[in-house]
Structure formats: C-alpha cells, structure tokens
XYZ file of C-alpha atoms in Angstrom:
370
model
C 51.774 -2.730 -28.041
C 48.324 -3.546 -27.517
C 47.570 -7.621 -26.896
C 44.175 -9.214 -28.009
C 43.032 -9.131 -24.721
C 43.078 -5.513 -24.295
C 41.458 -4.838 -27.528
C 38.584 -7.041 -26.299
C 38.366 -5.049 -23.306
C 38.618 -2.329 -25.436
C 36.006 -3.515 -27.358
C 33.384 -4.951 -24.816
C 34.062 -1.038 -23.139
C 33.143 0.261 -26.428
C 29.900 -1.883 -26.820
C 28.689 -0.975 -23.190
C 29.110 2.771 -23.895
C 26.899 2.216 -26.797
C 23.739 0.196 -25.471
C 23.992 2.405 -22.639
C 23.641 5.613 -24.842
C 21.047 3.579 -26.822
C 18.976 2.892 -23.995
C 18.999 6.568 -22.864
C 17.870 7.695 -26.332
C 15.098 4.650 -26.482
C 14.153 5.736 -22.887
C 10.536 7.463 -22.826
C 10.136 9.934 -20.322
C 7.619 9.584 -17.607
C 3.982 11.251 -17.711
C 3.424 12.138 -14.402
C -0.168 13.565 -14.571
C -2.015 11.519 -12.373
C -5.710 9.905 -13.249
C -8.538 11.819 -12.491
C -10.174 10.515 -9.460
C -13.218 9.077 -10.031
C -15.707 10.569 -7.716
C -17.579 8.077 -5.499
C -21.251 7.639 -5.974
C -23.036 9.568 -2.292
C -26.663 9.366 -3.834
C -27.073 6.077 -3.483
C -29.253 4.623 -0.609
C -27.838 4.103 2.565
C -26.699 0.863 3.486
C -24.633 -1.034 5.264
C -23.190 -4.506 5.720
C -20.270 -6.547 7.630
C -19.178 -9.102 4.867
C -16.406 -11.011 7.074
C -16.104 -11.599 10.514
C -13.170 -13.663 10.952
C -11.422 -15.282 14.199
C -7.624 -16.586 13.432
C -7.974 -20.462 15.481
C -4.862 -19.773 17.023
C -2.061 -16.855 16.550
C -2.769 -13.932 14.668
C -4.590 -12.694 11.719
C -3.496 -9.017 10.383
C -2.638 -6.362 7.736
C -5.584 -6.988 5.603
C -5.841 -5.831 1.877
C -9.046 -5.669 -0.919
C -8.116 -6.645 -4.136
C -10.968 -6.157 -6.199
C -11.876 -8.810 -9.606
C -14.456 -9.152 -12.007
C -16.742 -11.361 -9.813
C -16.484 -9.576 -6.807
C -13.529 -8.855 -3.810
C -11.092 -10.702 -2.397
C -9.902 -9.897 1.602
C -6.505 -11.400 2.020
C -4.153 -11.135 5.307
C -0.649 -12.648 6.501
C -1.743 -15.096 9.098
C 0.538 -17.218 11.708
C 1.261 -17.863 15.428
C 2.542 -13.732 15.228
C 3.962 -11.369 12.728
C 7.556 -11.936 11.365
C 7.464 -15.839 12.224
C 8.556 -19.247 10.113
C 4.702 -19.713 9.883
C 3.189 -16.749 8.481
C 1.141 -17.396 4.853
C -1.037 -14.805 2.966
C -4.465 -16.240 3.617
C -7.340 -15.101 1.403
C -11.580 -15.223 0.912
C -13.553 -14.363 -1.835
C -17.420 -12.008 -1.346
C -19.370 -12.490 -4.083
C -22.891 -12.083 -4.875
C -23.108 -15.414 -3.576
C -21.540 -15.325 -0.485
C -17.920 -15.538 1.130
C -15.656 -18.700 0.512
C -13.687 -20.310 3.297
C -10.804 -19.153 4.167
C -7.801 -20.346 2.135
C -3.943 -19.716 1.720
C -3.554 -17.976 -1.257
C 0.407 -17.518 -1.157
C 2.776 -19.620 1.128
C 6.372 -19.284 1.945
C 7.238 -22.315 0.526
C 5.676 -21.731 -2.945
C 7.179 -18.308 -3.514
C 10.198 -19.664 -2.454
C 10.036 -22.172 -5.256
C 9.341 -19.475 -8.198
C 11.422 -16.549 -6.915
C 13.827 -15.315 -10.198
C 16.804 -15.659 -8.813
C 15.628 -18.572 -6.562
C 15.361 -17.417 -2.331
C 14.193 -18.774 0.749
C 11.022 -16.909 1.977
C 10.748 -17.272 5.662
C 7.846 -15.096 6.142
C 5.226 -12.917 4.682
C 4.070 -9.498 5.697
C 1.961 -6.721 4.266
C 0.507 -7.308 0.847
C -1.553 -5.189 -2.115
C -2.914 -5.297 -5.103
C -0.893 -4.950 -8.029
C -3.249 -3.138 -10.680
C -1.037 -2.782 -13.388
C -1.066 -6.567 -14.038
C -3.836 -9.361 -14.147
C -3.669 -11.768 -10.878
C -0.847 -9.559 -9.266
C 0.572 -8.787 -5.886
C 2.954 -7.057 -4.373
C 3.930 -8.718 -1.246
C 6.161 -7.513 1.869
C 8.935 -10.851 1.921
C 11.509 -11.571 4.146
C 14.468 -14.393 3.214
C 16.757 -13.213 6.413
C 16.017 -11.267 9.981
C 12.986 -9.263 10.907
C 11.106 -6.457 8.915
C 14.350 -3.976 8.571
C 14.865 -6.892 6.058
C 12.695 -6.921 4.433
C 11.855 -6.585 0.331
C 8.830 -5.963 -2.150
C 8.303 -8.979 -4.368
C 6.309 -8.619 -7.749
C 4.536 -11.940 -7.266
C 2.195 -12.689 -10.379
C -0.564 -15.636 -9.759
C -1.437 -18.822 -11.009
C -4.452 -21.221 -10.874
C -2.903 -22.852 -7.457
C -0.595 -20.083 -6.060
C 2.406 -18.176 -6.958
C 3.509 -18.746 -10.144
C 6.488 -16.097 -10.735
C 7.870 -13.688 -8.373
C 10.815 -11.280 -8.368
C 12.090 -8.916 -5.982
C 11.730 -4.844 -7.180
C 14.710 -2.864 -7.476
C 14.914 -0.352 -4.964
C 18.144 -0.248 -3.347
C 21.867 -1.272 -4.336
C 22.466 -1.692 -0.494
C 21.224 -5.256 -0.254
C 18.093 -4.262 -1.944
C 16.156 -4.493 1.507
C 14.119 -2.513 3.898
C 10.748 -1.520 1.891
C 7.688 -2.692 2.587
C 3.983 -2.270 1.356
C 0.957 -1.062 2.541
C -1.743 0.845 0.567
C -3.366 0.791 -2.876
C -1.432 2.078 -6.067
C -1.553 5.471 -7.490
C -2.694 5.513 -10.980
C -1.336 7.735 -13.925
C -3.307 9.543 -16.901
C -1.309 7.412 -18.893
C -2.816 4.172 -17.260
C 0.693 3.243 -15.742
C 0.794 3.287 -11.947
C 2.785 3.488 -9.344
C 3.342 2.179 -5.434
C 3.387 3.631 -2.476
C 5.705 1.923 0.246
C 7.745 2.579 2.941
C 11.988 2.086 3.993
C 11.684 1.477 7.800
C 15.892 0.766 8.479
C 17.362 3.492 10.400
C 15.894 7.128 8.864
C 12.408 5.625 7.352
C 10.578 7.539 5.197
C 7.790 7.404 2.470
C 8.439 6.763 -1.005
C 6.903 6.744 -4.183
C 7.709 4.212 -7.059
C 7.176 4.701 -11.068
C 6.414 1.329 -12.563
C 6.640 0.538 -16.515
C 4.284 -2.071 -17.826
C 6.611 -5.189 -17.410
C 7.069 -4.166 -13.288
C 10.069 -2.246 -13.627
C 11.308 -0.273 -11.772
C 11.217 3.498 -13.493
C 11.984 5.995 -10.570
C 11.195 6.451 -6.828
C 10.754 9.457 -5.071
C 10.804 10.385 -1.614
C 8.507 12.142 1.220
C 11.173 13.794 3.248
C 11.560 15.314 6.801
C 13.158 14.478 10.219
C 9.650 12.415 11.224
C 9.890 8.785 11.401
C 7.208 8.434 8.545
C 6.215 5.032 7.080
C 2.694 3.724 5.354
C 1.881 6.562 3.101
C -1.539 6.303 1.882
C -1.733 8.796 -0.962
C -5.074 10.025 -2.196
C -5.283 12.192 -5.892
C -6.876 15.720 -5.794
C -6.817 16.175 -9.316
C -3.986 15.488 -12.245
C -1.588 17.337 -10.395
C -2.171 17.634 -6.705
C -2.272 14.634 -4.214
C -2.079 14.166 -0.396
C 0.085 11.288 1.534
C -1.035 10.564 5.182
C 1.643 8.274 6.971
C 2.218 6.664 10.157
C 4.292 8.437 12.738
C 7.039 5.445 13.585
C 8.406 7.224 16.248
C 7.832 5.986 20.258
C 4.935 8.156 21.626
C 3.779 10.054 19.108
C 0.101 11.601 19.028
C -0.284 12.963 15.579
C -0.976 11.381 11.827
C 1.586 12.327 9.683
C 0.983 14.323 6.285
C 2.993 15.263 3.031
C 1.560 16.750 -0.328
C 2.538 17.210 -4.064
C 2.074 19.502 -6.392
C 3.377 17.998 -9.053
C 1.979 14.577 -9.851
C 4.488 13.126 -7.242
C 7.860 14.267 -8.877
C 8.041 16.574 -5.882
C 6.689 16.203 -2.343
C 6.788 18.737 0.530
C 8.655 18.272 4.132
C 6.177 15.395 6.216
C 4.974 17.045 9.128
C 2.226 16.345 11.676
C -1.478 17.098 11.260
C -4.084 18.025 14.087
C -5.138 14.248 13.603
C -4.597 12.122 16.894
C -2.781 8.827 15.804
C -1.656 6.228 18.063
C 1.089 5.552 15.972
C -1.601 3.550 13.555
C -1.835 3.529 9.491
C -4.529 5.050 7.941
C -7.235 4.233 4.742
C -8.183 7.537 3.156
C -10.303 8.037 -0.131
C -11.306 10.662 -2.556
C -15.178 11.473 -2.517
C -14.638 14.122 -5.399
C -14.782 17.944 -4.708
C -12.639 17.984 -1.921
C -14.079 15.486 0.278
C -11.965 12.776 1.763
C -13.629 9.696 3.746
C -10.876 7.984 6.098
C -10.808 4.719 8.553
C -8.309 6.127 11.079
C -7.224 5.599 14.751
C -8.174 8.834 16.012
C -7.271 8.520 19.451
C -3.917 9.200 20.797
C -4.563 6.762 23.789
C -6.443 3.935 22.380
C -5.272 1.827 19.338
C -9.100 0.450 19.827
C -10.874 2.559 18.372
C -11.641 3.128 14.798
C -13.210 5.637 13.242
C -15.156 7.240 9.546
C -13.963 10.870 9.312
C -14.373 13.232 6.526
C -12.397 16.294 5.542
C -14.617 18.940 2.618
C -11.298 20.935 2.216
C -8.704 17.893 0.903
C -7.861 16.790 4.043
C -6.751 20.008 6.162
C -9.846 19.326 8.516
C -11.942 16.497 9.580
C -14.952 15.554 11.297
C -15.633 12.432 12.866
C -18.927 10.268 11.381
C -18.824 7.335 12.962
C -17.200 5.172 15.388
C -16.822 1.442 13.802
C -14.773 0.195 16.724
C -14.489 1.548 20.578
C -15.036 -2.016 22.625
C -11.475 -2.697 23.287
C -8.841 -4.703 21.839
C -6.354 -2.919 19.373
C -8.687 -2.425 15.882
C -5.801 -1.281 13.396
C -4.569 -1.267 9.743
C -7.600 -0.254 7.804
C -7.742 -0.988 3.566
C -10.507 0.808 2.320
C -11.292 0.805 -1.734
C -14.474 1.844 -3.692
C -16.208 -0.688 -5.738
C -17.105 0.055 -9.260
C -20.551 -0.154 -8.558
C -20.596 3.082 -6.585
C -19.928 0.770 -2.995
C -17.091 1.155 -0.811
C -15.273 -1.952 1.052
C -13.320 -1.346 4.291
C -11.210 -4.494 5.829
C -9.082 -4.189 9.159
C -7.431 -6.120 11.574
C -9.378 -6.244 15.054
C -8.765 -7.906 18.740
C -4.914 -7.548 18.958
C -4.576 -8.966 15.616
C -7.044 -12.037 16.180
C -8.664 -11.671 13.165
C -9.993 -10.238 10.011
C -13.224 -7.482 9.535
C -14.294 -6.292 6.256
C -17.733 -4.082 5.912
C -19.441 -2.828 2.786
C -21.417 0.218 1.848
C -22.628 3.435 0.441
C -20.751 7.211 1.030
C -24.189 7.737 2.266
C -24.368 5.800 4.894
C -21.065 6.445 5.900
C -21.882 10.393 5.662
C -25.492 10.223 7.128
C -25.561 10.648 11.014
C-alpha cells in the first residue's frame, strides 16, 4: 500500500511533468533572421580625430569597449597592476560634444560582488561589452576563483553609482565557467539580440548565444573545428548570411581565423584559417553595406605592433590594407570598433604593451581615402 509520502512524491512528480509540458507549449520559437545592417554613411567628408589618449599611472590598461548613449560614447577598459589580478576594475570616460571626462571606475570588484544574485566574490574583471538589449547594461568577463579558464559572463545592469544587479548567464552545467566576452552583439529582425563569446578551457571555440528580453538564456550555438578559435567578431551580410572572424589561440599561429552562416546563426560552417596574417590578435570588423567590410586588425604575423584599416568589397574573402594606425612599436592590440548613428565610426584599442587606452573617431571616407 501506498503511504502519504509516496503519493506526495507522486504528486509533486505529477506537477513537474505538467509545468514542464506547459512551458514547452508557452515556449515561442526563435526568429533567427538577423537585422538588416545598416549601411555606414562613406559620403561624408573626410575627417579624422584621436578622442583619448590615455597612459595607465602604473600597471596596465587593456581590452577596451564603446558603448554608445544618447549624449555621446563611453570608452571603458579593465585596468590594474596586470590582467587576471586582485586589483583589476572596469574603468570608464565619457566623449561628448563637450569633451572627454576623467577617467573613472565605472564597475569594481567589490561592488559587483555586493549585488551578484546568488551573492559571489569577484576577484577580478576582464573583457567587457555593451549589452544592447537593456538600458545601462553590460556584460562583463568575471572571475570569483583561478585565472581566465574560470572564468563567467555576468549580466551586470547599472545604477547611478555602479553596479546595481548582476547575475551570472547560463551557459554550462559544468560549473557554469569558462566563457568570456569580447565583441559587440548581433542583433535580430525581431529586435532581440544575441552575444558573441568565447569557451577558452581545454577545446575553445566560438559560440553564439540567443537572449530573450529579461537576459535569458534562449540557445547557444557553436563555431566548430579542430582550431583553437576564441573572440569571434561576427559581422551581418544580410538577414541570413553573416561572417565570424576569431582569434587563432593556438602557440604560433600566422593566420586570422574565419567561420560563416547561412542561416541567421542556427548553423555555422567548420572555422578555418584565412589568407589574413594574425599574430594571434582579435579583430574589429564592420559592415560598410554592399559587401564592403572595414576592419582594425593585426596584420602582421611577426609584430603584435602594428595595427591596421583594411577593407574587403567581396564580404570579407579579400582585403586590402588602407592604413596603418600603429607600426612604432609596443604591442597595439584588441581593437572595438562601432559606427555612430550620426554616420561616424569610433575605434578604441589597447596600445604600448597594455599601458593604456586609444580611441579615434571618423568618417568611412577618411578611412577609405588614400
């Protein structure tokens, strides 16, 4: 005979069964065409213009991102005595028509700690990006135990002196660690989004995560191969077609590494190596429209110095270089490049070894006029 006990177990079986089949049937599938990319204004005088030139007083200043706002852009970087320390903060400046503001820490290890759901430690601070889906949003590389293998995405959502809520994304039952961030989101025709990032324990590889408007986690797909890829920077072709180019991990290699989609980025093809030379180096890429592709890209395979503007007119099977923005020594790496919504493109990277912070404005024009 059956005891009370196993009728509630019985019963609380019963129950689970059902939400779980409601929540199936309640479920609405994902749209994956992608947003049109809006094609970036190349008839507008040339010009030209280095916004922030910033010098770290001591340690290192690196990984920079642009987060763009109504009144202008903010440049923010992880900043400490060196990457993966106890005394790394996300540091931040603001370039508005009236100038640049000091420099400022905008998230610290401390305060995220504090408003982390479940509350962590945060012992340092890595990569970060903007998180477009929400108002005053981030998604921040954090890491509560060991180096960067450990590391976790946090949804980290802003108030008037800091962090103000923060909780880690749902990627992985193993520990839920080992993905990191890098470049801007994707964005859908349906105005939801989605994040490019990175697992870097053991067999890394590229990913691509569907987000629902609350910061959920929806699905993830990969970028597979046998490369050591990590950093994909994805640019749209159209509503359907889009191009990844990711960082080669591996010791010694010479080559930027490429995967594309078909498919809105259900599916993506087998990462292999393009005639790029990479130092091993992330790369910025954008969509010009028809075709054309403008990226910031170590194009050397001997010198993480220099930095270059190349362009591809066939969606990034060829490029051409345009001009050289760094070639005076001392490692110029980790380029963020995003177009402005009047017409203007921003490009921030991390120059001298990781001593500091550069960020330049200006026209396709320029940038395309030799």
């Amino acid at each position: 005979m059956l005891s009370a006990v196993h009728f509630a177990i019985l019963g609380l079986a019963a129950l689970s069964l059902c939400l779980g089949g409601w929540a199936v049937l309640r479920d609405i599938p994902l749209n994956w065409r992608l947003a049109a990319p809006a094609p970036v204004d190349q008839d507008a005088p040339p010009a030209f213009e280095t916004v922030l030139d910033y010098i770290a007083a001591s340690g290192q200043a690196h990984s920079p991102a642009v987060i763009l706002h109504d009144s202008g852009v903010r440049i923010a970087w992880f900043e400490g005595s060196e990457e993966a320390r106890a005394d790394v903060d996300i540091f931040a400046v603001d370039v508005t028509p009236g100038g640049v503001s000091a420099p400022a820490r905008l998230v610290t290890r401390g305060g995220l700690g504090k408003v982390f759901t479940p509350r962590q430690a945060v012992i340092t601070l890595g990569n970060t990006v903007q998180n477009e889906a929400a108002p005053d949003a981030l998604y921040a590389t954090v890491v509560s135990i060991g180096g960067w293998a450990m590391a976790s995405i946090a949804d980290v959502r802003m108030g008037a002196t800091g962090a103000a809520q923060a909780q880690k994304l749902n990627l992985s039952p193993l520990l839920n660690r080992s993905f990191l961030v890098k470049s801007p989101m994707l964005a859908y025709a349906d105005r939801s989004y989605a994040l490019p990032a990175y697992f870097e324990m053991g067999q890394t590889y590229g990913a691509l995560i569907r987000l629902d408007d609350g910061g959920r986690v929806r699905d993830m797909r990969r970028m597979p191969g046998r490369l050591k890829a990590i950093q994909p920077m994805i640019v749209p072709l159209d509503t359907q077609r889009a191009v990844a180019f990711l960082r080669n991990f591996q010791i010694g290699s010479q080559r930027l590494l490429v995967s594309r989609t078909e498919d809105g980025g259900q599916t993506w093809d087998e990462v292999r190596e393009t005639d790029v030379p990479n130092l091993s180096a992330p790369a910025a890429a954008l969509a010009l429209g028809k075709g054309r592709i403008l990226m910031a890209v170590n194009d050397d395979a001997n010198d993480g110095g220099i930095l270059r503007l190349t362009l591809s007119e066939d969606e990034g099977h060829s490029w051409r270089p345009l001009r050289t923005l760094e070639d005076a020594g001392g490692a110029a790496r980790y380029p963020m490049m995003r177009a402005l919504p009047d017409g203007q493109i921003v490009l921030a990277y991390s120059h001298g070894s990781k001593g500091g912070i550069r960020a330049h404005r200006f026209t396709a024009n320029w940038a395309l006029t030799q």
